[in-house]
Amino acid sequence: MNPLIVSGSPHIHGEMTIKSIMWGVVIALLPAWLAGVWFFGIGAVIVTLVSIASCVLFEFLIQKFVLKQEPTVNDGSAVVTGLLLAMNVPSSLPWWQVVIGSLVAIGIVKMAFGGLGKNLFNPALIARVFLLISFPVTMTTWPLPIESRANVFNFDGVTGPTPLGTLKTQLAMGQTVAQIKLPSYTNLLWGNIGGSFGEVSAIALIIGGIYMLYRKIITWHIPVSFILTAFIFSGILCLVNPNRYADPVFHILAGGLLIGAIFMATDLVTSPMTAWGKIIFGIGCGVFTILIRVFGAYPEGVSFAILIMNAFVPLIDRAFKPKRFGEVK
Amino acid sequence: MLKTFKKGGVHPHENKFSANSPIQPIDPPQKIFVPLSQSLGAPSKPVVKKGDEVKAGDILATGESFISSYLHSPVSGKIENIDDFIDVSGYRKPAIFIEVTGSEWNASVNLSDELKEDITLEGASIIQKVKEMGVVGLGGATFPTHVKLMIPQGKKAELLIINGVECEPYLTSDHRLMLEKPREIITGTRILMKALGVTRAIIGIENNKPDAINLLSKHASSYPGIEVCPLRVKYPQGGEKQLIQALTGREVPSGKLPIEVGCIVQNVGTAFAVYQAVQKNRPLVERVVTVTGTNVLHPSNFLVKIGTPVSALLEKAGWQPEKAGKVIAGGPMMGKALLNADVPIVKGTSGILVLNGKESLRPKVQPCIRCAQCVSACPMGLEPYYLARVSEVEKFDLAENGAILDCIECGSCQYICPSARPLLDHIRLGKLKVNQIIRSRNQ
Ligand code: SF4
Ligand code: SF4
């Protein structure tokens, strides 16, 4: 008889693994990615391939040669970071800037903090903000949906503003919201608008979110509190002065709010652990997003809002404990 | 919508391979040994000595200190020795070794199978009888039943809960007992109600055993105080606190016993043992044990004499030792992995589970990705990732503040963790240390 193995209970393990979670996220991103490719064509594919390949490569090289660990790239987390980074930039972004973004995401945000699970900030978001500050022109040049499909390295003549960009510049020129020509709700829903190529299709993002909820990869708390807060906050502003503030539905559907609320803010590593912690986190994201959009210098505030809230996560985790069974107060 | 407990829980594959296998008595081998420590509390004191002849049902050891229990001989034979053996955890523990000569019973035991429903004994004498017959909780914790029946001063029992949940995967011993001895279990329930002086009892059974639910409901229908309640399948519903909440909505306060909310919980197997003890004068010397596993040829439910070595059961069930990786006493979530198969079946052994080589290996441990799955799965509302981490770095004050002592060691957190972190290993150690620290603080 073989010697028996002895270890503590439990003796069985559930099916969930890091791999299954990461590939679940990839599957959930697929509808929005396909929508992005439909509207922005080859550029979106190239940005995606460069981003994923460089994220995976940087992770592998850093683990192998700098940290001298056994590389863990096949857990899929670098693929998720690469995909998210790609979907959060314009499809026209030059490939070498994408590579720099990957280096920031993996090398600085993830690996320098100690690897998977240890980073305080969302790697793809830091990389995106880094790119926005370093390459403000290319990061705010938005190819037109459908018309830019076949363009590869030259996007002259097929670019235009994002809905939020239009809103901001026209308001600054003294127009009222009603006078500004904004895309229809239908186009916002399907994604026939300018923007980072993965953020445009509201429907596709929501489908992905439902899939992650079904797979129990995320819970409803962050997306719902984030979106609801943004809705209520922008709704109040709109009621107060409809000439200066756009309606809440527009705020939810335009820009990066949905990809942010569903995919970026819910990043497991950089969001709180308990139900109430997550709700507070989502509320914070919603408030900061609208504050920056309405009163800040940038037309879009989702990335900054989530990063600000990322910084609060250790505090939130300490303050919001789960309700214990039979807790005696 | 079926009832269940509110917080956390997981859904492991049920794998109840032996659910259709009727309870089958198994003959004891030529030698058995009965450990002196089979229940929570002090070990029992032997009243026999080397060379004595005993009959089945004779007292082997007494349990007169508050929390301890009587032991009886499961067979007729000769006391060969009272000596140490190596128990499931690898410790040396005393046991009474008996050479089996037959199965002649002590004359006071009523051996007929005839159902006896009239309860003639009164409250206090029931409790005395339960004690003398060596009945302990058969759900796994083996708390002496008579102690549980003595309600502390100032408290009042109001509801008896009979635990027929059997939420551990693989195990089917309680399920079979409910199917084969329903009327005895109902009578046992009535005896327990009488002993406690309560008028209501609820039998909780998970919905994956509809046959048992129907059968017990049918037999309970003539007793208005007894109700059978189907429950939604969720682990660890068999935990006392979880079961009480599922059935009554009451939450036992942290650090307190069920009696705090007026409840007493007993297992179905215990109810049957109480029936045997009180109605038949038959001490607890045998129990139903499930023997099962992916590579076990005949997953079975055996009626086993206490003291029979595990190996005898494994052989009878066709366990294919060459494929075995782990042998577990109990279920896969809370059972104990055995060092070898020579240990005896004791009163608390509900099953023997054989995992094959592949099933026995733990997945590779990866870094915590803060996914909070462990937090959502914990039925006690704890933060397992945190408790495990502070225990690992020996910050036991933080562990204590995090209510580590509330942990019921159900294993849900470690089961669900996508990074396969050994959460419960660390938490168990942390609990041990925190308990030590509290004890020395109180001295
Ligand atoms: S083992 Fe303890 S910490 Fe883990 S889920 Fe069960 S009660 Fe919670
Ligand atoms: S389930 Fe595992 S990986 Fe997830 S938070 Fe808990 S310990 Fe970390």
Short mmCIF file of N, CA and C in Angstrom, two decimals, chain B residues 128-239:
data_model
loop_
_atom_site.label_atom_id
_atom_site.label_comp_id
_atom_site.label_asym_id
_atom_site.label_seq_id
_atom_site.Cartn_x
_atom_site.Cartn_y
_atom_site.Cartn_z
N GLN B 128 -30.75 9.86 32.69
CA GLN B 128 -29.87 8.89 33.35
C GLN B 128 -29.61 7.69 32.45
N LYS B 129 -30.67 7.22 31.80
CA LYS B 129 -30.57 6.06 30.91
C LYS B 129 -29.64 6.37 29.73
N VAL B 130 -29.86 7.54 29.14
CA VAL B 130 -29.04 7.97 28.00
C VAL B 130 -27.57 8.00 28.40
N LYS B 131 -27.32 8.44 29.62
CA LYS B 131 -25.95 8.49 30.11
C LYS B 131 -25.39 7.08 30.29
N GLU B 132 -26.16 6.23 30.95
CA GLU B 132 -25.67 4.87 31.24
C GLU B 132 -25.47 4.05 29.98
N MET B 133 -26.20 4.38 28.94
CA MET B 133 -26.08 3.62 27.70
C MET B 133 -24.99 4.21 26.78
N GLY B 134 -24.29 5.21 27.29
CA GLY B 134 -23.13 5.73 26.55
C GLY B 134 -23.48 6.48 25.28
N VAL B 135 -24.66 7.13 25.26
CA VAL B 135 -25.04 7.83 24.03
C VAL B 135 -24.31 9.18 23.95
N VAL B 136 -23.69 9.41 22.80
CA VAL B 136 -23.04 10.70 22.54
C VAL B 136 -23.53 11.20 21.18
N GLY B 137 -23.26 12.47 20.91
CA GLY B 137 -23.69 13.05 19.64
C GLY B 137 -23.02 12.32 18.48
N LEU B 138 -23.82 11.80 17.55
CA LEU B 138 -23.25 10.99 16.48
C LEU B 138 -22.98 11.78 15.20
N GLY B 139 -23.22 13.07 15.26
CA GLY B 139 -22.99 13.90 14.09
C GLY B 139 -21.52 14.17 13.84
N GLY B 140 -20.69 13.88 14.79
CA GLY B 140 -19.26 14.11 14.59
C GLY B 140 -18.60 14.72 15.81
N ALA B 141 -19.30 15.63 16.49
CA ALA B 141 -18.66 16.31 17.63
C ALA B 141 -18.62 15.43 18.87
N THR B 142 -19.43 14.38 18.94
CA THR B 142 -19.46 13.41 20.04
C THR B 142 -19.58 14.05 21.42
N PHE B 143 -20.38 15.09 21.52
CA PHE B 143 -20.63 15.66 22.84
C PHE B 143 -21.60 14.73 23.57
N PRO B 144 -21.29 14.37 24.83
CA PRO B 144 -22.18 13.43 25.54
C PRO B 144 -23.62 13.95 25.55
N THR B 145 -24.54 13.10 25.10
CA THR B 145 -25.91 13.55 24.90
C THR B 145 -26.59 13.94 26.21
N HIS B 146 -26.30 13.20 27.28
CA HIS B 146 -26.99 13.51 28.55
C HIS B 146 -26.62 14.90 29.04
N VAL B 147 -25.39 15.33 28.76
CA VAL B 147 -24.99 16.67 29.20
C VAL B 147 -25.78 17.73 28.45
N LYS B 148 -25.96 17.46 27.15
CA LYS B 148 -26.72 18.41 26.34
C LYS B 148 -28.18 18.49 26.78
N LEU B 149 -28.67 17.40 27.38
CA LEU B 149 -30.08 17.38 27.79
C LEU B 149 -30.30 18.07 29.14
N MET B 150 -29.22 18.32 29.86
CA MET B 150 -29.39 18.99 31.15
C MET B 150 -29.29 20.48 30.93
N ILE B 151 -30.42 21.15 31.02
CA ILE B 151 -30.46 22.57 30.70
C ILE B 151 -29.86 23.37 31.85
N PRO B 152 -28.91 24.26 31.55
CA PRO B 152 -28.28 25.03 32.63
C PRO B 152 -29.32 25.91 33.34
N GLN B 153 -29.02 26.20 34.60
CA GLN B 153 -29.87 27.07 35.41
C GLN B 153 -30.16 28.38 34.69
N GLY B 154 -31.40 28.79 34.75
CA GLY B 154 -31.72 30.10 34.20
C GLY B 154 -32.05 30.09 32.72
N LYS B 155 -31.80 28.97 32.04
CA LYS B 155 -32.12 28.89 30.61
C LYS B 155 -33.36 28.01 30.42
N LYS B 156 -33.98 28.17 29.28
CA LYS B 156 -35.16 27.36 29.02
C LYS B 156 -35.12 26.81 27.61
N ALA B 157 -35.27 25.48 27.51
CA ALA B 157 -35.36 24.87 26.18
C ALA B 157 -36.79 25.00 25.70
N GLU B 158 -36.95 25.25 24.43
CA GLU B 158 -38.30 25.49 23.93
C GLU B 158 -38.50 24.71 22.64
N LEU B 159 -37.40 24.41 21.95
CA LEU B 159 -37.50 23.73 20.66
C LEU B 159 -36.38 22.71 20.51
N LEU B 160 -36.76 21.51 20.11
CA LEU B 160 -35.76 20.49 19.80
C LEU B 160 -35.57 20.46 18.29
N ILE B 161 -34.32 20.48 17.87
CA ILE B 161 -34.05 20.40 16.44
C ILE B 161 -33.32 19.09 16.16
N ILE B 162 -33.86 18.32 15.23
CA ILE B 162 -33.21 17.07 14.85
C ILE B 162 -32.51 17.29 13.52
N ASN B 163 -31.21 17.04 13.53
CA ASN B 163 -30.37 17.35 12.37
C ASN B 163 -30.29 16.15 11.43
N GLY B 164 -31.04 16.23 10.33
CA GLY B 164 -30.97 15.19 9.30
C GLY B 164 -30.42 15.77 8.02
N VAL B 165 -29.58 16.78 8.17
CA VAL B 165 -29.10 17.54 7.02
C VAL B 165 -28.07 16.75 6.20
N GLU B 166 -27.13 16.18 6.90
CA GLU B 166 -26.01 15.46 6.27
C GLU B 166 -25.46 16.24 5.08
N CYS B 167 -24.91 17.41 5.38
CA CYS B 167 -24.49 18.31 4.31
C CYS B 167 -23.12 17.97 3.76
N GLU B 168 -22.38 17.13 4.43
CA GLU B 168 -21.07 16.73 3.90
C GLU B 168 -21.28 15.92 2.62
N PRO B 169 -20.50 16.23 1.58
CA PRO B 169 -20.58 15.39 0.38
C PRO B 169 -20.24 13.94 0.73
N TYR B 170 -20.60 13.03 -0.12
CA TYR B 170 -20.29 11.59 -0.03
C TYR B 170 -21.06 10.84 1.07
N LEU B 171 -21.24 11.44 2.24
CA LEU B 171 -21.78 10.67 3.36
C LEU B 171 -23.28 10.40 3.20
N THR B 172 -23.69 9.19 3.56
CA THR B 172 -25.10 8.81 3.42
C THR B 172 -25.62 8.04 4.63
N SER B 173 -24.84 7.97 5.71
CA SER B 173 -25.26 7.11 6.82
C SER B 173 -26.55 7.63 7.46
N ASP B 174 -26.67 8.94 7.64
CA ASP B 174 -27.89 9.47 8.24
C ASP B 174 -29.08 9.29 7.28
N HIS B 175 -28.81 9.49 6.00
CA HIS B 175 -29.86 9.33 5.00
C HIS B 175 -30.43 7.91 5.05
N ARG B 176 -29.55 6.92 5.05
CA ARG B 176 -30.02 5.52 5.09
C ARG B 176 -30.78 5.24 6.37
N LEU B 177 -30.26 5.76 7.48
CA LEU B 177 -30.92 5.51 8.77
C LEU B 177 -32.34 6.08 8.74
N MET B 178 -32.50 7.27 8.16
CA MET B 178 -33.83 7.89 8.09
C MET B 178 -34.77 7.04 7.23
N LEU B 179 -34.21 6.41 6.17
CA LEU B 179 -35.05 5.59 5.29
C LEU B 179 -35.41 4.27 5.94
N GLU B 180 -34.49 3.73 6.74
CA GLU B 180 -34.70 2.38 7.25
C GLU B 180 -35.27 2.35 8.67
N LYS B 181 -35.06 3.41 9.43
CA LYS B 181 -35.55 3.42 10.81
C LYS B 181 -36.36 4.68 11.11
N PRO B 182 -37.28 5.06 10.24
CA PRO B 182 -37.98 6.34 10.44
C PRO B 182 -38.79 6.37 11.74
N ARG B 183 -39.45 5.25 12.05
CA ARG B 183 -40.34 5.30 13.22
C ARG B 183 -39.53 5.29 14.51
N GLU B 184 -38.40 4.61 14.48
CA GLU B 184 -37.52 4.64 15.64
C GLU B 184 -36.98 6.06 15.86
N ILE B 185 -36.65 6.73 14.76
CA ILE B 185 -36.13 8.10 14.88
C ILE B 185 -37.20 9.03 15.43
N ILE B 186 -38.44 8.84 14.95
CA ILE B 186 -39.53 9.68 15.48
C ILE B 186 -39.74 9.40 16.97
N THR B 187 -39.69 8.12 17.34
CA THR B 187 -39.84 7.80 18.77
C THR B 187 -38.69 8.39 19.57
N GLY B 188 -37.48 8.28 19.04
CA GLY B 188 -36.32 8.88 19.70
C GLY B 188 -36.51 10.38 19.88
N THR B 189 -37.07 11.00 18.85
CA THR B 189 -37.34 12.44 18.93
C THR B 189 -38.32 12.73 20.06
N ARG B 190 -39.35 11.90 20.17
CA ARG B 190 -40.34 12.11 21.23
C ARG B 190 -39.71 11.91 22.61
N ILE B 191 -38.81 10.93 22.70
CA ILE B 191 -38.14 10.71 23.98
C ILE B 191 -37.32 11.94 24.36
N LEU B 192 -36.60 12.48 23.37
CA LEU B 192 -35.78 13.67 23.64
C LEU B 192 -36.66 14.85 24.04
N MET B 193 -37.84 14.97 23.37
CA MET B 193 -38.75 16.06 23.73
C MET B 193 -39.22 15.92 25.17
N LYS B 194 -39.51 14.67 25.53
CA LYS B 194 -39.98 14.43 26.89
C LYS B 194 -38.88 14.78 27.90
N ALA B 195 -37.65 14.34 27.58
CA ALA B 195 -36.55 14.61 28.51
C ALA B 195 -36.33 16.10 28.67
N LEU B 196 -36.52 16.85 27.59
CA LEU B 196 -36.27 18.29 27.64
C LEU B 196 -37.50 19.07 28.12
N GLY B 197 -38.66 18.39 28.12
CA GLY B 197 -39.89 19.08 28.48
C GLY B 197 -40.31 20.10 27.44
N VAL B 198 -40.05 19.80 26.15
CA VAL B 198 -40.50 20.73 25.10
C VAL B 198 -41.65 20.10 24.33
N THR B 199 -42.44 20.95 23.69
CA THR B 199 -43.60 20.42 22.96
C THR B 199 -43.41 20.48 21.45
N ARG B 200 -42.29 21.09 21.03
CA ARG B 200 -42.07 21.24 19.59
C ARG B 200 -40.72 20.68 19.18
N ALA B 201 -40.73 20.00 18.02
CA ALA B 201 -39.47 19.55 17.45
C ALA B 201 -39.53 19.75 15.94
N ILE B 202 -38.41 20.15 15.36
CA ILE B 202 -38.34 20.26 13.90
C ILE B 202 -37.21 19.35 13.43
N ILE B 203 -37.52 18.54 12.42
CA ILE B 203 -36.49 17.71 11.81
C ILE B 203 -36.08 18.39 10.52
N GLY B 204 -34.83 18.83 10.44
CA GLY B 204 -34.35 19.53 9.24
C GLY B 204 -33.65 18.57 8.30
N ILE B 205 -34.11 18.51 7.05
CA ILE B 205 -33.51 17.61 6.07
C ILE B 205 -33.31 18.38 4.76
N GLU B 206 -32.15 18.23 4.15
CA GLU B 206 -31.92 18.95 2.90
C GLU B 206 -32.72 18.32 1.77
N ASN B 207 -33.05 19.17 0.83
CA ASN B 207 -33.95 18.83 -0.25
C ASN B 207 -33.41 17.76 -1.22
N ASN B 208 -32.13 17.41 -1.06
CA ASN B 208 -31.60 16.37 -1.94
C ASN B 208 -31.95 14.97 -1.43
N LYS B 209 -32.74 14.89 -0.35
CA LYS B 209 -33.18 13.59 0.17
C LYS B 209 -34.71 13.57 0.26
N PRO B 210 -35.38 13.74 -0.90
CA PRO B 210 -36.86 13.84 -0.86
C PRO B 210 -37.50 12.59 -0.27
N ASP B 211 -36.89 11.42 -0.50
CA ASP B 211 -37.48 10.18 0.04
C ASP B 211 -37.50 10.21 1.56
N ALA B 212 -36.42 10.70 2.16
CA ALA B 212 -36.38 10.76 3.62
C ALA B 212 -37.36 11.80 4.14
N ILE B 213 -37.46 12.92 3.42
CA ILE B 213 -38.40 13.97 3.84
C ILE B 213 -39.83 13.41 3.84
N ASN B 214 -40.19 12.71 2.74
CA ASN B 214 -41.55 12.17 2.65
C ASN B 214 -41.83 11.15 3.74
N LEU B 215 -40.88 10.24 3.92
CA LEU B 215 -41.09 9.15 4.87
C LEU B 215 -41.23 9.69 6.30
N LEU B 216 -40.31 10.55 6.69
CA LEU B 216 -40.37 11.07 8.05
C LEU B 216 -41.60 11.96 8.24
N SER B 217 -41.98 12.72 7.20
CA SER B 217 -43.18 13.55 7.31
C SER B 217 -44.39 12.67 7.57
N LYS B 218 -44.44 11.55 6.85
CA LYS B 218 -45.56 10.63 6.99
C LYS B 218 -45.65 10.13 8.44
N HIS B 219 -44.51 9.68 8.96
CA HIS B 219 -44.54 9.12 10.31
C HIS B 219 -44.69 10.18 11.39
N ALA B 220 -44.27 11.40 11.06
CA ALA B 220 -44.38 12.46 12.06
C ALA B 220 -45.79 13.02 12.12
N SER B 221 -46.58 12.74 11.07
CA SER B 221 -47.87 13.40 10.97
C SER B 221 -48.81 13.08 12.13
N SER B 222 -48.61 11.92 12.78
CA SER B 222 -49.50 11.60 13.91
C SER B 222 -49.08 12.34 15.20
N TYR B 223 -47.95 13.03 15.15
CA TYR B 223 -47.51 13.78 16.34
C TYR B 223 -47.48 15.26 16.01
N PRO B 224 -48.47 16.01 16.43
CA PRO B 224 -48.59 17.42 16.02
C PRO B 224 -47.38 18.27 16.40
N GLY B 225 -46.66 17.89 17.44
CA GLY B 225 -45.52 18.72 17.85
C GLY B 225 -44.30 18.58 16.94
N ILE B 226 -44.29 17.52 16.11
CA ILE B 226 -43.08 17.26 15.32
C ILE B 226 -43.31 17.66 13.87
N GLU B 227 -42.40 18.42 13.35
CA GLU B 227 -42.54 18.93 12.00
C GLU B 227 -41.26 18.58 11.23
N VAL B 228 -41.44 18.19 9.95
CA VAL B 228 -40.26 17.94 9.12
C VAL B 228 -40.10 19.12 8.17
N CYS B 229 -38.93 19.70 8.14
CA CYS B 229 -38.74 20.90 7.32
C CYS B 229 -37.67 20.66 6.26
N PRO B 230 -38.06 20.69 4.97
CA PRO B 230 -37.07 20.55 3.91
C PRO B 230 -36.22 21.82 3.82
N LEU B 231 -34.96 21.66 3.50
CA LEU B 231 -34.05 22.80 3.44
C LEU B 231 -33.35 22.84 2.08
N ARG B 232 -33.03 24.04 1.64
CA ARG B 232 -32.27 24.17 0.39
C ARG B 232 -30.86 23.64 0.62
N VAL B 233 -30.32 22.92 -0.36
CA VAL B 233 -29.01 22.31 -0.20
C VAL B 233 -27.92 23.38 -0.16
N LYS B 234 -27.20 23.43 0.93
CA LYS B 234 -26.06 24.35 1.02
C LYS B 234 -25.17 23.92 2.17
N TYR B 235 -23.90 23.84 1.93
CA TYR B 235 -22.94 23.50 2.97
C TYR B 235 -22.53 24.79 3.68
N PRO B 236 -22.32 24.83 4.97
CA PRO B 236 -22.48 23.82 6.03
C PRO B 236 -23.79 23.94 6.80
N GLN B 237 -24.86 23.47 6.21
CA GLN B 237 -26.15 23.59 6.86
C GLN B 237 -26.25 22.72 8.12
N GLY B 238 -25.39 21.70 8.20
CA GLY B 238 -25.43 20.84 9.38
C GLY B 238 -24.77 21.47 10.60
N GLY B 239 -24.10 22.59 10.41
CA GLY B 239 -23.52 23.30 11.56
C GLY B 239 -24.66 23.74 12.47
#
